[in-house]
PDB file of C-alpha atoms in Angstrom:
ATOM      1  CA  GLU N   1      36.222  16.015 -17.851  1.00 95.00           C
ATOM      2  CA  VAL N   2      32.748  17.508 -17.796  1.00 96.00           C
ATOM      3  CA  GLN N   3      32.303  20.118 -15.076  1.00 97.00           C
ATOM      4  CA  LEU N   4      29.202  22.108 -14.185  1.00 98.00           C
ATOM      5  CA  LEU N   5      29.471  24.794 -11.538  1.00 98.00           C
ATOM      6  CA  GLU N   6      26.334  26.540 -10.326  1.00 98.00           C
ATOM      7  CA  SER N   7      26.239  29.879  -8.543  1.00 97.00           C
ATOM      8  CA  GLY N   8      23.786  32.586  -7.599  1.00 97.00           C
ATOM      9  CA  GLY N   9      21.721  30.905  -4.941  1.00 96.00           C
ATOM     10  CA  GLY N  10      20.908  32.483  -1.610  1.00 97.00           C
ATOM     11  CA  LEU N  11      18.237  33.742   0.740  1.00 97.00           C
ATOM     12  CA  VAL N  12      15.548  35.865  -0.877  1.00 97.00           C
ATOM     13  CA  GLN N  13      12.224  37.233   0.302  1.00 97.00           C
ATOM     14  CA  PRO N  14       8.938  36.077  -1.193  1.00 97.00           C
ATOM     15  CA  GLY N  15       8.264  37.973  -4.385  1.00 96.00           C
ATOM     16  CA  GLY N  16      11.955  38.556  -4.970  1.00 97.00           C
ATOM     17  CA  SER N  17      14.214  37.562  -7.834  1.00 97.00           C
ATOM     18  CA  LEU N  18      17.463  35.702  -8.403  1.00 96.00           C
ATOM     19  CA  ARG N  19      19.593  34.747 -11.364  1.00 98.00           C
ATOM     20  CA  LEU N  20      21.304  31.398 -11.230  1.00 98.00           C
ATOM     21  CA  SER N  21      24.332  30.643 -13.388  1.00 98.00           C
ATOM     22  CA  CYS N  22      26.003  27.419 -14.447  1.00 98.00           C
ATOM     23  CA  ALA N  23      29.516  27.524 -15.880  1.00 98.00           C
ATOM     24  CA  ALA N  24      30.222  24.512 -18.074  1.00 98.00           C
ATOM     25  CA  SER N  25      33.484  23.014 -19.248  1.00 97.00           C
ATOM     26  CA  GLY N  26      34.861  19.803 -20.712  1.00 97.00           C
ATOM     27  CA  PHE N  27      32.458  19.477 -23.630  1.00 97.00           C
ATOM     28  CA  ILE N  28      31.211  21.426 -26.648  1.00 97.00           C
ATOM     29  CA  PHE N  29      28.598  23.472 -24.807  1.00 97.00           C
ATOM     30  CA  SER N  30      26.597  24.593 -27.842  1.00 97.00           C
ATOM     31  CA  SER N  31      26.107  20.992 -28.971  1.00 96.00           C
ATOM     32  CA  TYR N  32      23.986  19.981 -25.999  1.00 97.00           C
ATOM     33  CA  ALA N  33      20.702  20.926 -24.464  1.00 97.00           C
ATOM     34  CA  MET N  34      20.915  21.966 -20.845  1.00 97.00           C
ATOM     35  CA  SER N  35      18.436  21.856 -18.025  1.00 97.00           C
ATOM     36  CA  TRP N  36      17.659  22.907 -14.474  1.00 98.00           C
ATOM     37  CA  VAL N  37      16.345  20.350 -12.005  1.00 98.00           C
ATOM     38  CA  ARG N  38      15.455  21.215  -8.423  1.00 98.00           C
ATOM     39  CA  GLN N  39      15.077  19.326  -5.181  1.00 98.00           C
ATOM     40  CA  ALA N  40      13.189  20.716  -2.226  1.00 98.00           C
ATOM     41  CA  PRO N  41      14.614  19.801   1.194  1.00 97.00           C
ATOM     42  CA  GLY N  42      14.026  16.117   1.879  1.00 95.00           C
ATOM     43  CA  LYS N  43      12.039  15.672  -1.340  1.00 97.00           C
ATOM     44  CA  GLY N  44      12.527  14.159  -4.761  1.00 97.00           C
ATOM     45  CA  LEU N  45      13.764  15.556  -8.052  1.00 98.00           C
ATOM     46  CA  GLU N  46      11.641  17.987 -10.068  1.00 98.00           C
ATOM     47  CA  TRP N  47      12.506  19.008 -13.612  1.00 98.00           C
ATOM     48  CA  VAL N  48      12.206  22.789 -13.971  1.00 98.00           C
ATOM     49  CA  SER N  49      13.315  23.914 -17.415  1.00 97.00           C
ATOM     50  CA  ALA N  50      15.386  23.003 -20.464  1.00 97.00           C
ATOM     51  CA  ILE N  51      16.951  24.807 -23.397  1.00 97.00           C
ATOM     52  CA  SER N  52      18.244  23.471 -26.700  1.00 96.00           C
ATOM     53  CA  GLY N  53      21.881  23.728 -27.679  1.00 95.00           C
ATOM     54  CA  SER N  54      21.248  26.677 -29.958  1.00 95.00           C
ATOM     55  CA  GLY N  55      19.019  28.386 -27.418  1.00 94.00           C
ATOM     56  CA  GLY N  56      16.152  28.415 -29.872  1.00 94.00           C
ATOM     57  CA  GLY N  57      13.950  26.040 -27.934  1.00 95.00           C
ATOM     58  CA  THR N  58      12.937  26.496 -24.311  1.00 97.00           C
ATOM     59  CA  TYR N  59      10.701  24.343 -22.123  1.00 96.00           C
ATOM     60  CA  TYR N  60       9.231  24.812 -18.660  1.00 97.00           C
ATOM     61  CA  ALA N  61       7.396  22.890 -16.003  1.00 97.00           C
ATOM     62  CA  ASP N  62       3.892  24.241 -15.433  1.00 96.00           C
ATOM     63  CA  SER N  63       4.844  25.095 -11.845  1.00 95.00           C
ATOM     64  CA  VAL N  64       7.353  27.724 -12.993  1.00 96.00           C
ATOM     65  CA  LYS N  65       5.990  28.862 -16.360  1.00 96.00           C
ATOM     66  CA  GLY N  66       5.731  32.632 -16.522  1.00 96.00           C
ATOM     67  CA  ARG N  67       8.045  33.155 -13.529  1.00 97.00           C
ATOM     68  CA  PHE N  68      11.279  31.434 -14.589  1.00 97.00           C
ATOM     69  CA  THR N  69      13.320  32.172 -17.722  1.00 98.00           C
ATOM     70  CA  ILE N  70      16.075  29.898 -18.963  1.00 98.00           C
ATOM     71  CA  SER N  71      18.798  31.188 -21.269  1.00 98.00           C
ATOM     72  CA  ARG N  72      22.333  30.429 -22.333  1.00 98.00           C
ATOM     73  CA  ASP N  73      25.393  32.232 -23.640  1.00 98.00           C
ATOM     74  CA  ASN N  74      27.283  29.801 -25.831  1.00 97.00           C
ATOM     75  CA  SER N  75      30.210  32.220 -26.167  1.00 97.00           C
ATOM     76  CA  LYS N  76      30.686  32.024 -22.398  1.00 98.00           C
ATOM     77  CA  ASN N  77      29.697  28.348 -21.953  1.00 98.00           C
ATOM     78  CA  THR N  78      27.181  29.449 -19.358  1.00 98.00           C
ATOM     79  CA  LEU N  79      23.587  28.532 -18.589  1.00 98.00           C
ATOM     80  CA  TYR N  80      21.247  30.841 -16.692  1.00 98.00           C
ATOM     81  CA  LEU N  81      17.955  30.688 -14.846  1.00 98.00           C
ATOM     82  CA  GLN N  82      16.183  33.942 -14.058  1.00 98.00           C
ATOM     83  CA  ILE N  83      13.764  33.337 -11.216  1.00 97.00           C
ATOM     84  CA  ASP N  84      11.123  35.976 -10.519  1.00 96.00           C
ATOM     85  CA  SER N  85       8.130  36.219  -8.170  1.00 95.00           C
ATOM     86  CA  LEU N  86       9.714  33.711  -5.831  1.00 96.00           C
ATOM     87  CA  ARG N  87       7.490  31.669  -3.542  1.00 96.00           C
ATOM     88  CA  ALA N  88       8.243  29.635  -0.444  1.00 96.00           C
ATOM     89  CA  GLU N  89       7.662  26.456  -2.458  1.00 96.00           C
ATOM     90  CA  ASP N  90      10.563  27.410  -4.754  1.00 97.00           C
ATOM     91  CA  THR N  91      12.972  26.727  -1.882  1.00 98.00           C
ATOM     92  CA  ALA N  92      15.245  23.979  -3.173  1.00 98.00           C
ATOM     93  CA  VAL N  93      18.662  22.994  -4.369  1.00 98.00           C
ATOM     94  CA  TYR N  94      18.826  23.874  -8.045  1.00 98.00           C
ATOM     95  CA  TYR N  95      20.957  21.578 -10.179  1.00 98.00           C
ATOM     96  CA  CYS N  96      22.325  22.346 -13.612  1.00 98.00           C
ATOM     97  CA  ALA N  97      22.346  19.230 -15.797  1.00 98.00           C
ATOM     98  CA  LYS N  98      23.835  18.457 -19.187  1.00 97.00           C
ATOM     99  CA  GLY N  99      21.470  16.945 -21.704  1.00 95.00           C
ATOM    100  CA  SER N 100      22.166  13.911 -23.829  1.00 89.00           C
ATOM    101  CA  ARG N 101      21.705  15.655 -27.185  1.00 90.00           C
ATOM    102  CA  ALA N 102      21.247  19.050 -28.814  1.00 85.00           C
ATOM    103  CA  SER N 103      17.479  19.276 -28.732  1.00 86.00           C
ATOM    104  CA  GLY N 104      14.296  17.487 -27.823  1.00 83.00           C
ATOM    105  CA  THR N 105      13.568  15.590 -24.659  1.00 86.00           C
ATOM    106  CA  ILE N 106      16.700  14.567 -22.833  1.00 89.00           C
ATOM    107  CA  ARG N 107      18.236  12.497 -20.141  1.00 94.00           C
ATOM    108  CA  PHE N 108      20.850  14.071 -17.881  1.00 96.00           C
ATOM    109  CA  ASP N 109      24.366  12.766 -18.365  1.00 95.00           C
ATOM    110  CA  TYR N 110      26.128  15.049 -15.920  1.00 97.00           C
ATOM    111  CA  TRP N 111      25.025  17.168 -13.002  1.00 98.00           C
ATOM    112  CA  GLY N 112      26.494  20.067 -11.082  1.00 98.00           C
ATOM    113  CA  GLN N 113      26.648  20.068  -7.301  1.00 97.00           C
ATOM    114  CA  GLY N 114      23.730  22.447  -6.997  1.00 98.00           C
ATOM    115  CA  THR N 115      23.017  25.856  -5.538  1.00 98.00           C
ATOM    116  CA  LEU N 116      20.560  26.406  -2.698  1.00 98.00           C
ATOM    117  CA  VAL N 117      17.741  28.889  -3.070  1.00 98.00           C
ATOM    118  CA  THR N 118      15.864  29.718   0.120  1.00 98.00           C
ATOM    119  CA  VAL N 119      12.723  31.817  -0.048  1.00 97.00           C
ATOM    120  CA  SER N 120      11.799  33.225   3.328  1.00 95.00           C
ATOM    121  CA  SER N 121      10.909  36.482   4.995  1.00 93.00           C
TER     122      SER N 121
ATOM    123  CA  GLU O   1       1.932  14.702 -17.928  1.00 96.00           C
ATOM    124  CA  ILE O   2       3.381  11.224 -17.574  1.00 97.00           C
ATOM    125  CA  VAL O   3       3.405  10.076 -13.963  1.00 98.00           C
ATOM    126  CA  LEU O   4       6.118   7.662 -12.878  1.00 98.00           C
ATOM    127  CA  THR O   5       5.383   5.538  -9.831  1.00 98.00           C
ATOM    128  CA  GLN O   6       8.288   3.805  -8.126  1.00 98.00           C
ATOM    129  CA  SER O   7       8.016   0.850  -5.802  1.00 95.00           C
ATOM    130  CA  PRO O   8       8.737   0.055  -3.136  1.00 97.00           C
ATOM    131  CA  ALA O   9       9.228   3.404  -1.429  1.00 98.00           C
ATOM    132  CA  THR O  10      11.879   1.838   0.801  1.00 98.00           C
ATOM    133  CA  LEU O  11      13.782  -1.400   0.290  1.00 98.00           C
ATOM    134  CA  SER O  12      15.768  -2.917   3.143  1.00 98.00           C
ATOM    135  CA  LEU O  13      18.430  -5.417   2.114  1.00 97.00           C
ATOM    136  CA  SER O  14      21.847  -6.646   3.155  1.00 97.00           C
ATOM    137  CA  PRO O  15      25.138  -6.367   1.258  1.00 97.00           C
ATOM    138  CA  GLY O  16      25.476  -9.210  -1.203  1.00 97.00           C
ATOM    139  CA  GLU O  17      21.733  -9.498  -1.793  1.00 97.00           C
ATOM    140  CA  ARG O  18      19.939  -8.760  -5.053  1.00 98.00           C
ATOM    141  CA  ALA O  19      17.885  -5.567  -5.331  1.00 98.00           C
ATOM    142  CA  THR O  20      14.935  -5.146  -7.673  1.00 98.00           C
ATOM    143  CA  LEU O  21      13.416  -1.673  -8.038  1.00 98.00           C
ATOM    144  CA  SER O  22      10.326  -0.920 -10.098  1.00 98.00           C
ATOM    145  CA  CYS O  23       9.152   2.104 -12.083  1.00 98.00           C
ATOM    146  CA  ARG O  24       5.718   2.190 -13.703  1.00 98.00           C
ATOM    147  CA  ALA O  25       4.613   4.878 -16.153  1.00 98.00           C
ATOM    148  CA  SER O  26       1.058   6.156 -16.493  1.00 98.00           C
ATOM    149  CA  GLN O  27       1.355   5.765 -20.274  1.00 98.00           C
ATOM    150  CA  SER O  28       3.903   4.258 -22.605  1.00 98.00           C
ATOM    151  CA  VAL O  29       7.311   5.899 -22.649  1.00 97.00           C
ATOM    152  CA  SER O  30       8.714   3.373 -25.135  1.00 96.00           C
ATOM    153  CA  SER O  31      12.292   2.791 -23.951  1.00 97.00           C
ATOM    154  CA  TYR O  32      12.946   6.422 -23.022  1.00 97.00           C
ATOM    155  CA  LEU O  33      13.552   5.777 -19.365  1.00 98.00           C
ATOM    156  CA  ALA O  34      16.632   6.510 -17.271  1.00 98.00           C
ATOM    157  CA  TRP O  35      17.698   5.591 -13.755  1.00 98.00           C
ATOM    158  CA  TYR O  36      19.724   7.768 -11.382  1.00 98.00           C
ATOM    159  CA  GLN O  37      21.410   7.169  -8.052  1.00 98.00           C
ATOM    160  CA  GLN O  38      21.631   9.872  -5.411  1.00 98.00           C
ATOM    161  CA  LYS O  39      23.618   9.688  -2.203  1.00 98.00           C
ATOM    162  CA  PRO O  40      23.103  12.119   0.697  1.00 95.00           C
ATOM    163  CA  GLY O  41      24.526  15.551  -0.016  1.00 95.00           C
ATOM    164  CA  GLN O  42      25.438  14.628  -3.585  1.00 97.00           C
ATOM    165  CA  ALA O  43      24.041  15.305  -7.012  1.00 98.00           C
ATOM    166  CA  PRO O  44      22.268  12.503  -8.847  1.00 98.00           C
ATOM    167  CA  ARG O  45      24.338  10.234 -11.094  1.00 98.00           C
ATOM    168  CA  LEU O  46      23.112   8.629 -14.293  1.00 98.00           C
ATOM    169  CA  LEU O  47      23.144   4.830 -14.074  1.00 98.00           C
ATOM    170  CA  ILE O  48      21.017   3.494 -16.923  1.00 98.00           C
ATOM    171  CA  TYR O  49      19.613   5.198 -20.017  1.00 97.00           C
ATOM    172  CA  ASP O  50      17.065   4.147 -22.607  1.00 96.00           C
ATOM    173  CA  ALA O  51      15.854   1.438 -20.237  1.00 96.00           C
ATOM    174  CA  SER O  52      18.769  -0.951 -20.485  1.00 97.00           C
ATOM    175  CA  ASN O  53      21.993   0.825 -21.421  1.00 96.00           C
ATOM    176  CA  GLY O  54      24.637   1.341 -18.771  1.00 96.00           C
ATOM    177  CA  ALA O  55      26.081   4.821 -18.493  1.00 96.00           C
ATOM    178  CA  THR O  56      29.808   5.389 -18.676  1.00 94.00           C
ATOM    179  CA  GLY O  57      31.699   3.973 -15.717  1.00 95.00           C
ATOM    180  CA  ILE O  58      28.723   2.240 -14.113  1.00 97.00           C
ATOM    181  CA  PRO O  59      29.540  -1.187 -12.644  1.00 96.00           C
ATOM    182  CA  ALA O  60      28.115  -4.227 -14.396  1.00 97.00           C
ATOM    183  CA  ARG O  61      26.076  -5.205 -11.317  1.00 97.00           C
ATOM    184  CA  PHE O  62      23.601  -2.471 -12.308  1.00 98.00           C
ATOM    185  CA  SER O  63      21.177  -3.446 -15.065  1.00 98.00           C
ATOM    186  CA  GLY O  64      17.896  -2.173 -16.405  1.00 98.00           C
ATOM    187  CA  SER O  65      15.035  -3.757 -18.274  1.00 98.00           C
ATOM    188  CA  GLY O  66      11.541  -3.063 -19.519  1.00 98.00           C
ATOM    189  CA  SER O  67       9.686  -1.071 -22.126  1.00 97.00           C
ATOM    190  CA  GLY O  68       6.346   0.640 -22.487  1.00 97.00           C
ATOM    191  CA  THR O  69       5.058   1.196 -18.972  1.00 98.00           C
ATOM    192  CA  ASP O  70       6.965  -1.221 -16.736  1.00 98.00           C
ATOM    193  CA  PHE O  71      10.652  -0.955 -15.928  1.00 98.00           C
ATOM    194  CA  THR O  72      13.064  -2.571 -13.507  1.00 98.00           C
ATOM    195  CA  LEU O  73      16.454  -1.618 -12.115  1.00 98.00           C
ATOM    196  CA  THR O  74      18.368  -4.594 -10.777  1.00 98.00           C
ATOM    197  CA  ILE O  75      21.497  -4.548  -8.650  1.00 98.00           C
ATOM    198  CA  SER O  76      22.812  -8.093  -8.787  1.00 97.00           C
ATOM    199  CA  SER O  77      24.848  -8.124  -5.576  1.00 97.00           C
ATOM    200  CA  LEU O  78      24.695  -5.104  -3.306  1.00 97.00           C
ATOM    201  CA  GLU O  79      27.874  -3.339  -2.316  1.00 97.00           C
ATOM    202  CA  PRO O  80      27.963  -1.012   0.724  1.00 96.00           C
ATOM    203  CA  GLU O  81      28.202   2.029  -1.565  1.00 97.00           C
ATOM    204  CA  ASP O  82      24.957   1.123  -3.351  1.00 98.00           C
ATOM    205  CA  PHE O  83      22.719   2.151  -0.454  1.00 97.00           C
ATOM    206  CA  ALA O  84      21.180   5.366  -1.718  1.00 98.00           C
ATOM    207  CA  VAL O  85      18.020   6.771  -3.292  1.00 98.00           C
ATOM    208  CA  TYR O  86      17.165   5.765  -6.852  1.00 98.00           C
ATOM    209  CA  TYR O  87      15.017   7.747  -9.285  1.00 98.00           C
ATOM    210  CA  CYS O  88      13.586   6.924 -12.675  1.00 98.00           C
ATOM    211  CA  GLN O  89      13.024   9.624 -15.315  1.00 98.00           C
ATOM    212  CA  GLN O  90      11.164   9.623 -18.616  1.00 97.00           C
ATOM    213  CA  ARG O  91      12.050  11.595 -21.727  1.00 96.00           C
ATOM    214  CA  SER O  92       9.253  10.368 -23.952  1.00 95.00           C
ATOM    215  CA  ASN O  93       7.204  13.547 -23.683  1.00 94.00           C
ATOM    216  CA  TRP O  94       7.359  17.034 -22.259  1.00 94.00           C
ATOM    217  CA  PRO O  95       7.317  17.732 -19.419  1.00 96.00           C
ATOM    218  CA  ILE O  96      10.191  15.528 -18.362  1.00 97.00           C
ATOM    219  CA  THR O  97       9.177  13.764 -15.177  1.00 98.00           C
ATOM    220  CA  PHE O  98      10.822  11.809 -12.378  1.00 98.00           C
ATOM    221  CA  GLY O  99       9.520   9.114 -10.119  1.00 98.00           C
ATOM    222  CA  GLN O 100       9.274   9.852  -6.423  1.00 98.00           C
ATOM    223  CA  GLY O 101      12.282   7.680  -5.611  1.00 98.00           C
ATOM    224  CA  THR O 102      13.092   4.394  -3.890  1.00 98.00           C
ATOM    225  CA  ARG O 103      15.289   4.492  -0.817  1.00 98.00           C
ATOM    226  CA  LEU O 104      17.579   1.459  -0.622  1.00 98.00           C
ATOM    227  CA  GLU O 105      18.686   1.016   2.969  1.00 97.00           C
ATOM    228  CA  ILE O 106      20.881  -1.421   4.812  1.00 94.00           C
ATOM    229  CA  LYS O 107      18.974  -4.093   6.672  1.00 92.00           C
TER     230      LYS O 107
END
């Protein structure tokens, strides 16, 4: 059974930083691209970032480019999102999602339950 | 960036009725379109991928069609658990994009 468990969310001041983690199990982690998708309160889904199975390819939405860094540790079956220079508009539930293949554009076969990031002073 | 426009924004129907949801892309996405269902307080769930393929464990009442720029998600006979928000998503080009969602509510 595929399981994705996010952690690391919380309340942070504008300009602050957080590192989100996603622990994966139930599949061969290194064989699949992974992604972060966020959802602001009461709003729709917004793709944030993706990383290939090997970690060699990374992709970002324009809204987060230069502030967010996606990475993965295939030895630990864990996906990360380093979030810097946080803004109020980054407030959202951040979902970890498993991609449908190792690289390239993907659909999201499985999703975690999300971790809430709140940016406020 | 490919913009996905879903219609209607809200659809009010009764259990047992047929639901037809639309997703239109600003340029061709071939068949690289997926549909997701999201219930309150839950993560999204993949329903349909590559326009017309049902994901694992999805009931047969859910079907998808279309290619290019126009896509449809059809629920043949609504069950009470089907009332939720539905999103389309394209994987034709980076950045990956989602539609704004259609809320399916009980009439």
